[in-house]
Coordinates of C-alpha atoms and ligand atoms in Angstrom, one line a residue:
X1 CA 67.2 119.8 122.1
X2 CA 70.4 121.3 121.3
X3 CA 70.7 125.0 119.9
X4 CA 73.6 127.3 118.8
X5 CA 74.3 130.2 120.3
X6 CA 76.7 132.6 118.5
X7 CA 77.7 135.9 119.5
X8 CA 78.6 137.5 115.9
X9 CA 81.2 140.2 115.3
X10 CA 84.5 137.6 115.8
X11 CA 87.1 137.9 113.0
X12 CA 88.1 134.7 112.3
X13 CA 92.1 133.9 112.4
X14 CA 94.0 131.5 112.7
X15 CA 94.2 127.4 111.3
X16 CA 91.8 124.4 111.5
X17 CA 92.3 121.3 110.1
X18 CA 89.0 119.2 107.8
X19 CA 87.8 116.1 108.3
X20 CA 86.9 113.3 106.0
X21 CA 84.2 114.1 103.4
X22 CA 81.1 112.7 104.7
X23 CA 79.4 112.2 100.8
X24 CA 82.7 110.0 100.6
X25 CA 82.2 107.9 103.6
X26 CA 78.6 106.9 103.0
X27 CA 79.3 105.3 99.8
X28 CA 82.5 103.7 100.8
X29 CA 81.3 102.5 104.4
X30 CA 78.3 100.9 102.0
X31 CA 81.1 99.2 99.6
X32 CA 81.8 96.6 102.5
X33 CA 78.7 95.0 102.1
X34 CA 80.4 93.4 98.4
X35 CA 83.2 91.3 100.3
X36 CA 83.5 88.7 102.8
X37 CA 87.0 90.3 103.8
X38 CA 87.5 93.4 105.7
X39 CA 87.8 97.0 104.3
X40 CA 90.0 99.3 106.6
X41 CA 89.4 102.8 106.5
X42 CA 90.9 106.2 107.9
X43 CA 90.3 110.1 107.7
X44 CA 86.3 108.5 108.7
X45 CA 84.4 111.6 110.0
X46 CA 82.7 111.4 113.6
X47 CA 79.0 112.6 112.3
X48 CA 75.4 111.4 113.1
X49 CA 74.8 110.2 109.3
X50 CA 78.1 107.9 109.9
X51 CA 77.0 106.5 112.8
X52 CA 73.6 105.8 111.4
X53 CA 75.1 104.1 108.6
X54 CA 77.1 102.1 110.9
X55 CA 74.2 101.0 112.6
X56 CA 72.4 100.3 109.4
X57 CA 75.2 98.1 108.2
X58 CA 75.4 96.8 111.7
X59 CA 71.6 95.1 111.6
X60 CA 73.0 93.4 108.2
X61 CA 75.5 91.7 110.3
X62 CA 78.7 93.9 109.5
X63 CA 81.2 94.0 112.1
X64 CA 82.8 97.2 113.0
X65 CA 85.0 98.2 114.7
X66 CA 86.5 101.3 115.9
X67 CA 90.4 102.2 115.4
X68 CA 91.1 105.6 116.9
X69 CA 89.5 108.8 116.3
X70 CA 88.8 108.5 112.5
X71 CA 89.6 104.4 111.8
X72 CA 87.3 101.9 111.1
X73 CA 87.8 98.5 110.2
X74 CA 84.1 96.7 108.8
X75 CA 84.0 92.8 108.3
X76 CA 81.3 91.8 105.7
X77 CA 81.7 88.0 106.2
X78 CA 78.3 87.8 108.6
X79 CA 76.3 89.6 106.8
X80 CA 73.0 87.8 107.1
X81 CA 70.1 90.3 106.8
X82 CA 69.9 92.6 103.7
X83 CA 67.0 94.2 104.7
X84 CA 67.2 98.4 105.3
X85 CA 63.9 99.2 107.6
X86 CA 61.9 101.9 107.4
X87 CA 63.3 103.3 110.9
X88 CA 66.6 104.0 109.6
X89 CA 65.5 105.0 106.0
X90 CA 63.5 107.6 107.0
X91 CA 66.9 109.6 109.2
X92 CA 68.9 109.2 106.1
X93 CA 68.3 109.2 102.3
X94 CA 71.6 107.5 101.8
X95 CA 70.5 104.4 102.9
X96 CA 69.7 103.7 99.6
X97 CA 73.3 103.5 99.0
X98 CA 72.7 100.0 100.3
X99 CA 70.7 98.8 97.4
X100 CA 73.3 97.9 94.6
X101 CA 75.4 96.3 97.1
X102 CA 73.3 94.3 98.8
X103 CA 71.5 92.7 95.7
X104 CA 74.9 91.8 94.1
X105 CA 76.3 90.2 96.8
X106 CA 73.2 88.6 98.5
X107 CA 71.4 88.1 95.4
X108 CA 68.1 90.0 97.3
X109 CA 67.7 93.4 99.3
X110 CA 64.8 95.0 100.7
X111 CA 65.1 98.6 101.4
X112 CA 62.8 101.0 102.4
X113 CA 61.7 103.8 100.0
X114 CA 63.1 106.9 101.7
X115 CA 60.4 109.6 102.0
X116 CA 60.4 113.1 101.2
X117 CA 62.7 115.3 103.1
X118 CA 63.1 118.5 103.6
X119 CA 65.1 119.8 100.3
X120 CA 62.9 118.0 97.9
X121 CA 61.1 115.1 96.7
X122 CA 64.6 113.2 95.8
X123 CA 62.9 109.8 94.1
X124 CA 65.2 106.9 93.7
X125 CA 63.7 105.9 90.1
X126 CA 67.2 105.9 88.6
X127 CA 68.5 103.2 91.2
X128 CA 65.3 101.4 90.8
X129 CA 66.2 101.6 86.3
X130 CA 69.7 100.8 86.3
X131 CA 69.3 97.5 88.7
X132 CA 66.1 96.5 86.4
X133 CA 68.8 97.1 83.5
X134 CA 71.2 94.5 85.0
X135 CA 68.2 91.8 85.4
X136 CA 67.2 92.4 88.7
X137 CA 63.8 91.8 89.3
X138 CA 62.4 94.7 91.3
X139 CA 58.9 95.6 93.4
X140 CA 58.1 98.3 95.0
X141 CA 55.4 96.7 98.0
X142 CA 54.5 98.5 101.1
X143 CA 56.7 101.2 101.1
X144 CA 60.0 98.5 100.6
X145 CA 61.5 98.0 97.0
X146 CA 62.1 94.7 97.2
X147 CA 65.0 93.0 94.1
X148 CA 66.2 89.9 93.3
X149 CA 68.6 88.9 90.9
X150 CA 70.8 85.4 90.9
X151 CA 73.5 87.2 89.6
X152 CA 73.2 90.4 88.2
X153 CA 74.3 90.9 84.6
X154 CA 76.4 93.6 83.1
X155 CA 74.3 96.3 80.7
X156 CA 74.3 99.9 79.1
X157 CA 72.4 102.2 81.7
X158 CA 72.2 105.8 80.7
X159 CA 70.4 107.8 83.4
X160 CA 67.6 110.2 83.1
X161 CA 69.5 113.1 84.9
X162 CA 73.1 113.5 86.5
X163 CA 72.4 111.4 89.9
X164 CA 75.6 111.1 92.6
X165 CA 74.5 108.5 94.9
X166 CA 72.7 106.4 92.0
X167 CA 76.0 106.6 90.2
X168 CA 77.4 105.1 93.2
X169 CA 74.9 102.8 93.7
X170 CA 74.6 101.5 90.8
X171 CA 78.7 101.3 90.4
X172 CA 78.7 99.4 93.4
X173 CA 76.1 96.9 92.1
X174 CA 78.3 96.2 88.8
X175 CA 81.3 95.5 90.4
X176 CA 80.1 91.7 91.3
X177 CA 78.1 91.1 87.9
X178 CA 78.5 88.9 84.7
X179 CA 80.0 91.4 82.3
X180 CA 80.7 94.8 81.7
X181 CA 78.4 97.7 82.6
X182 CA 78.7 101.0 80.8
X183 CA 76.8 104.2 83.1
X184 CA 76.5 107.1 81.0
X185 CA 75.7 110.7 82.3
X186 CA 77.1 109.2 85.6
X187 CA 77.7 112.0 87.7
X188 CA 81.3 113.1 87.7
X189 CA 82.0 114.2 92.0
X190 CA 85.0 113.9 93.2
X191 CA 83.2 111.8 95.8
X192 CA 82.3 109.2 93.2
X193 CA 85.7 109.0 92.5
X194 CA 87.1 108.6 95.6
X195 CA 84.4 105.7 95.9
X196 CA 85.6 103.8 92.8
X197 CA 89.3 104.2 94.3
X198 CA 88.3 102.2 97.2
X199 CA 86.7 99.1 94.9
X200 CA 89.5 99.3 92.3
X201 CA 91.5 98.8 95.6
X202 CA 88.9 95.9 96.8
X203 CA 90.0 94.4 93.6
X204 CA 86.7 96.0 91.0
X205 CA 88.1 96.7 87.6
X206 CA 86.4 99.9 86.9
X207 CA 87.9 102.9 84.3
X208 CA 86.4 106.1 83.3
X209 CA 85.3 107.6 86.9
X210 CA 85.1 111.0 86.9
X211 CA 84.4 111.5 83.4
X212 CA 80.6 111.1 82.1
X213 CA 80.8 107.2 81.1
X214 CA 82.4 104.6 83.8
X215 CA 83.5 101.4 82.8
X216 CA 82.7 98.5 85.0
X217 CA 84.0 95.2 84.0
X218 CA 82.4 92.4 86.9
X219 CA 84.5 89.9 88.7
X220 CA 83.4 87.0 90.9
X221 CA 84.2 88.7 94.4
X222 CA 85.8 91.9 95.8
X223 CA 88.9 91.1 98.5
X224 CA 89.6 93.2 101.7
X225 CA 91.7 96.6 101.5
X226 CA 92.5 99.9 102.9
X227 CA 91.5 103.3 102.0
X228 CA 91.2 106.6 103.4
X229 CA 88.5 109.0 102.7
X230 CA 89.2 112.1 100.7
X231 CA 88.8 115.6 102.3
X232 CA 85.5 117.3 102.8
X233 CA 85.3 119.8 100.3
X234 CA 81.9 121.0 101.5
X235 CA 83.0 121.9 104.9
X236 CA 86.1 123.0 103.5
X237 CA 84.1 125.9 101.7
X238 CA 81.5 126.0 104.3
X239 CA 84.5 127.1 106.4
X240 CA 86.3 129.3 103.7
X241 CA 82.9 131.3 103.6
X242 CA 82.8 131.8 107.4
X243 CA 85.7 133.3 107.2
X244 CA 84.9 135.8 104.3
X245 CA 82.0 137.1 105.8
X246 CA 83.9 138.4 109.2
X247 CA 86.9 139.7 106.9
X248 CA 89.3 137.2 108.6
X249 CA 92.4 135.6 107.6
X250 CA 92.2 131.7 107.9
X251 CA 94.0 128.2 106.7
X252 CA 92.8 125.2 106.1
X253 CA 94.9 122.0 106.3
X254 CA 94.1 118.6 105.7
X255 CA 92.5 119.5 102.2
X256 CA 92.3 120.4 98.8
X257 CA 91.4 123.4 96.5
X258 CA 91.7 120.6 93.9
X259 CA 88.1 119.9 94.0
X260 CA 86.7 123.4 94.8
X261 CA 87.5 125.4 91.8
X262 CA 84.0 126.5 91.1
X263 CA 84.0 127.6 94.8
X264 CA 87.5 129.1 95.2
X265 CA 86.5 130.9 92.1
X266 CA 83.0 132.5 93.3
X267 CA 85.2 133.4 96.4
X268 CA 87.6 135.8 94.3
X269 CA 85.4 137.2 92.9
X270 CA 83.6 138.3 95.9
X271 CA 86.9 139.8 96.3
X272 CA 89.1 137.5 98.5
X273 CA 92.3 136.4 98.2
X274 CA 93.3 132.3 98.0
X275 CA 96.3 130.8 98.3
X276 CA 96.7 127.0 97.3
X277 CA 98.8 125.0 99.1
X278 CA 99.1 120.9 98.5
X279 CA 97.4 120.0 101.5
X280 CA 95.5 123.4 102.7
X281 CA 93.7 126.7 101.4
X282 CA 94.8 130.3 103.1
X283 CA 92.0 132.7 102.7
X284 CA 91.9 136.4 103.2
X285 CA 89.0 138.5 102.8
X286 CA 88.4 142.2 101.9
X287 CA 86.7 144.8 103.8
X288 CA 83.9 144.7 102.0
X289 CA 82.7 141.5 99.9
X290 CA 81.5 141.8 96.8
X291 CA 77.9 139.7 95.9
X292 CA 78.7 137.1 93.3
X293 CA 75.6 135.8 91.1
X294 CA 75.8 131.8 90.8
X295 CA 74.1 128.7 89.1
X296 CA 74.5 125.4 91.0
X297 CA 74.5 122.0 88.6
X298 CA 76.6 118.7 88.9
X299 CA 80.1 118.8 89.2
X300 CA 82.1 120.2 88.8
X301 CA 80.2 123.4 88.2
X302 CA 78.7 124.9 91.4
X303 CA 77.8 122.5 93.9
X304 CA 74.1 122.7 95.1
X305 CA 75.6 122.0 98.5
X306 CA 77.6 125.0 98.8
X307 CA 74.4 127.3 97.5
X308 CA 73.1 127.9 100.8
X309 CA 76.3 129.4 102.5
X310 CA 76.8 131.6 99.6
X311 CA 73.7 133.1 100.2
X312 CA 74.7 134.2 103.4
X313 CA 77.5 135.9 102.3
X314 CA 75.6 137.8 99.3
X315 CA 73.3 139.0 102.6
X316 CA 76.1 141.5 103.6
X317 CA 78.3 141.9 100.3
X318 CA 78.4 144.8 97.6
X319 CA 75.8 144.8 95.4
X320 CA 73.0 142.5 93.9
X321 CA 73.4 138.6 93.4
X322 CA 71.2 135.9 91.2
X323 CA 71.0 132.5 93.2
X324 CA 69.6 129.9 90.5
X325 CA 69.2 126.7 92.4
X326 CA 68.8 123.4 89.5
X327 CA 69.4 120.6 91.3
X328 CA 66.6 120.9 94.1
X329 CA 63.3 122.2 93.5
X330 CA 62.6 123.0 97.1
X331 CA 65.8 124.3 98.5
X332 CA 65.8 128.2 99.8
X333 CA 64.3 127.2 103.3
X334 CA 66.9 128.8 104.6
X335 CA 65.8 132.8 103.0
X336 CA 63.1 133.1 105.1
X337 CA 65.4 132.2 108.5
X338 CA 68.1 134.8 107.1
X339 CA 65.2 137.0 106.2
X340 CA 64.3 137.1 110.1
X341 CA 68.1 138.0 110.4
X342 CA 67.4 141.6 108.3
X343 CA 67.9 140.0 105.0
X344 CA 67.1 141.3 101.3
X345 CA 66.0 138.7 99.4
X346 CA 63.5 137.9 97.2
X347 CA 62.6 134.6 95.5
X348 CA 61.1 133.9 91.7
X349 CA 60.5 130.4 91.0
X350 CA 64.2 128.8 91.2
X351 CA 65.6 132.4 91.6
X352 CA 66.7 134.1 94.4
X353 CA 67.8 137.8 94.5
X354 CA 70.1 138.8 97.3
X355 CA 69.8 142.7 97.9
X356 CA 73.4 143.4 100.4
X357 CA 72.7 144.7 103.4
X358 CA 74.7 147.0 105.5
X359 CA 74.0 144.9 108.8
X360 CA 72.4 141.8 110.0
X361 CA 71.0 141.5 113.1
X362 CA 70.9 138.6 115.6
X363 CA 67.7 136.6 116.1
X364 CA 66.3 132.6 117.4
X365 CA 66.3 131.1 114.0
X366 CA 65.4 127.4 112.6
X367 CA 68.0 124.9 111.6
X368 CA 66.1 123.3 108.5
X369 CA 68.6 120.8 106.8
X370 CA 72.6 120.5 106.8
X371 CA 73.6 123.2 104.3
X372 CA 70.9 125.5 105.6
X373 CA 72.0 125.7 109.2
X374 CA 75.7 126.4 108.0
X375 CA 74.5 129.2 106.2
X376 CA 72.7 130.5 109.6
X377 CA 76.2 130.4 111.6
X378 CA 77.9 132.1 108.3
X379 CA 75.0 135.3 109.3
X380 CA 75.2 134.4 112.7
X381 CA 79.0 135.3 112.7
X382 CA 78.5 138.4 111.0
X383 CA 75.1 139.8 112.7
X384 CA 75.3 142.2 115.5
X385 CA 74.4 140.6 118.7
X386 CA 73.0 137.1 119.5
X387 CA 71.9 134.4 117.0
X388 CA 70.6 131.4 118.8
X389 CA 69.9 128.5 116.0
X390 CA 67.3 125.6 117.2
X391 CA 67.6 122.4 115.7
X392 CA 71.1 121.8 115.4
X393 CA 70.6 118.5 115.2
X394 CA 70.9 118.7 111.3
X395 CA 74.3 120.3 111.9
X396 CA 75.7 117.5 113.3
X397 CA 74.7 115.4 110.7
X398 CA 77.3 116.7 108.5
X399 CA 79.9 119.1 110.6
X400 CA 82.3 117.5 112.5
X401 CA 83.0 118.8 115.9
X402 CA 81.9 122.6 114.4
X403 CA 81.9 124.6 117.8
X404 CA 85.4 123.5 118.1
X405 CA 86.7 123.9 115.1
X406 CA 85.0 127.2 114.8
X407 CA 85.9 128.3 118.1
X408 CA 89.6 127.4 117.6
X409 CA 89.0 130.7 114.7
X410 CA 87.9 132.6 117.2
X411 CA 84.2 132.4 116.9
X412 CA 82.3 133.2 119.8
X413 CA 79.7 129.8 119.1
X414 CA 78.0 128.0 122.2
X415 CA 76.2 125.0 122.1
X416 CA 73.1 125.9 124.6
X417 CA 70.0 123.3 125.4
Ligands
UD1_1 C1 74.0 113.7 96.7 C2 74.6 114.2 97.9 C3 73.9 115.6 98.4 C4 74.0 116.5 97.2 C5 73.4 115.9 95.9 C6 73.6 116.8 94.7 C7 75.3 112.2 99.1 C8 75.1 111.3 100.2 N1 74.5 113.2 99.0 O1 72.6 113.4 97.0 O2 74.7 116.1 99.5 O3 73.2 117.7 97.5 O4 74.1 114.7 95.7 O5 74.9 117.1 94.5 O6 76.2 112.1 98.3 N2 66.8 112.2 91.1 C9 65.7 111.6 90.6 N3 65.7 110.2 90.6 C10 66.7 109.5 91.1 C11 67.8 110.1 91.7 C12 67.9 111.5 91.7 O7 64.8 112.3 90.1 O8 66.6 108.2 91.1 C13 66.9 113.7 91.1 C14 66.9 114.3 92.6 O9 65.6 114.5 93.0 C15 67.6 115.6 92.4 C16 68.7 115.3 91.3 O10 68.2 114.1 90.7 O11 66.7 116.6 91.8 C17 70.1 115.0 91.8 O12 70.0 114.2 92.9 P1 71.2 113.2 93.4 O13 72.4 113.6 92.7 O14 70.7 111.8 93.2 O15 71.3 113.5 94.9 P2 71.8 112.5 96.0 O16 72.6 111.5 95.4 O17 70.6 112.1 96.8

């Protein structure tokens, strides 16, 4: 099994460029299943969770093929089999993004109930709700929700809590039904817009995305189109923080600040200094960083996704920072790993205190999901000595070519089996 070695102490310098945003792709690769036609897309990320997808849509009888490094055209006029197995389910909790889709196109789906996984319980209640809203008929039976629906009819659907990939879902599912559908608290991600950008351009007649209430008004099919996936603005921070901790000097092209205020904003505080291009984000950080205290909810305050890396950086900073995590109820696995790397931290209920540290220390230390194993490179880069992270597997999941890309910053990163 593949580990990461990193040899901390590098300042990084000099420019990388981001991929596609991975949260984006999933959705969007899952909006081919509504039309017959193809859907062309570009700026795709090369990551396990894509290719798993791919495969998933692959067993439904979607053709797909490859255009260069980050093309992919997907023809949804075989598909024969709506059924997500338990197999693939159980790798990724997205598949559930293939719900909606599925049952407003093939009138039936049966997907497997993904488990629990690492950072939480993470039902799918919400997806179950707002399809039972638009008349499906739905049963959970051996682990499969199974739903039906001849056609699915629009309704009012007002989720329980702020829910991205049930947004999408459920988005997706009222672009082929008999009416309008209203989603209120829908979650407001840039993701969720750059999904409804794609349908509008598949010919869905939606209004209101990114704000709290989307608009979907149902037409009889969805036509072929082309779309490119917005930036990653999860790796774009996960990179902007790498390079804080060392006290380097990087920039980022292919991306946006536009979606990472909350982030860019933490970052100054913590004492760097961002500059905001169109297409790319210069950072340069102080001597010394400062700790910043932070609150993670839905967009666009502080992303849950980004909470992990930040904890790294309070590990070394100035001072004493309050994590409050309030998305996920089980997501600090990653303290105890940058514990073992010599840091402060102390956790109280959905709190976590971040004493600064003069040094860390390099140590073996377990990858435990995607954002947690970012933050262990971030104190990898920064500890004295070795840091050798096991189950990168999870990084790949979600990083795009990271050795290089950190490498080409000057890291000193090694993947090691
Ligand atoms: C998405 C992102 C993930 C990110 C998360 C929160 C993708 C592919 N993944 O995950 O990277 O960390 O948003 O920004 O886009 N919940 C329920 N019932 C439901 C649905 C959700 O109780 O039916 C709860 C979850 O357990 C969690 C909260 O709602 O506590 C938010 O989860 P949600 O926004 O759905 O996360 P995902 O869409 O799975």
């Amino acid at each position: 099994m593949d580990k990461l070695l990193i040899r901390g102490g590098s300042v990084l310098k000099g420019e990388v460029a981001m991929s596609g945003a991975k949260n984006a792709a999933l959705p969007i690769l899952c909006a081919s299943l509504l039309s017959a036609d193809p859907l062309e897309l570009g700026n795709v990320p090369q990551l396990n969770d894509i290719s798993t997808m791919l495969r998933l849509l692959g067993d439904m009888g979607i053709g797909v093929r490859h255009e260069g490094d980050d093309g992919l055209t997907l023809d949804g006029s075989g598909l024969n089999n709506p059924v997500a197995s338990y197999e693939m389910v159980k790798t990724m909790r997205a598949s559930i993004l293939v719900l909606g889709p599925l049952v407003a196109r093939c009138g039936e789906a049966r997907v497997s109930l993904p488990g629990g996984c690492a950072i939480g319980a993470r039902p799918v209640d919400q997806h179950i709700k707002g399809l039972q809203a638009m008349g499906a008929e739905v049963t959970v039976e051996q682990g499969y929700v199974h739903a039906r629906a001849s056609r699915l009819k629009g309704a009012r659907i007002c989720t329980d809590m702020v829910t991205v990939t049930g947004t999408e879902n459920l988005m997706m599912a009222a672009c082929l039904a008999d009416g309008e559908t209203i989603i209120e608290n829908a979650a407001r991600e840039p993701e969720v817009v750059d999904l409804a950008n794609c349908l509008v351009a598949m010919g869905a007649r939606i209004s209101g995305a990114g704000t709290d209430i989307i608009r979907i008004q149902g037409v009889e099919k969805l036509h072929g189109a082309r779309h490119s996936i917005m930036p990653d603005r999860i790796e774009t921070g996960t990179y902007l923080c790498a390079a804080a901790v060392t006290g380097g000097d990087i920039r980022l092209t292919r991306t946006s600040a536009a979606y990472l205020d909350s982030v860019v904003d933490k970052l100054m505080d913590a004492g760097c200094e961002i500059v905001v291009e169109r297409d790319a984000i210069r950072l340069t950080a102080p001597a010394k960083l400062k700790s910043v205290s932070l609150r993670t909810a839905p967009y666009p305050a502080f992303p849950t996704d980004m909470q992990a890396q930040f904890m790294a950086m309070n590990c070394v900073a100035d001072g004493v920072a309050t994590i409050r995590e309030t998305i996920f109820e089980n997501r600090f696995m990653h303290v105890s790993e940058l514990m073992r790397l010599g840091a402060n931290i102390q956790i109280e209920g959905n709190n976590a205190i971040v004493r600064g540290v003069d040094r860390l220390e390099g140590a073996t230390v377990m990858a435990t999901d995607l954002r947690a194993s970012a933050s262990l490179i971030i104190a990898g880069l920064v500890a004295s000595g070795e840091t050798l992270i096991d189950r990168i597997y999870h990084l790949d999941r979600g990083y795009e070519r990271i050795e290089q890309k950190l490498a080409a910053l000057g890291a000193s990163v090694e993947r090691v089996r």
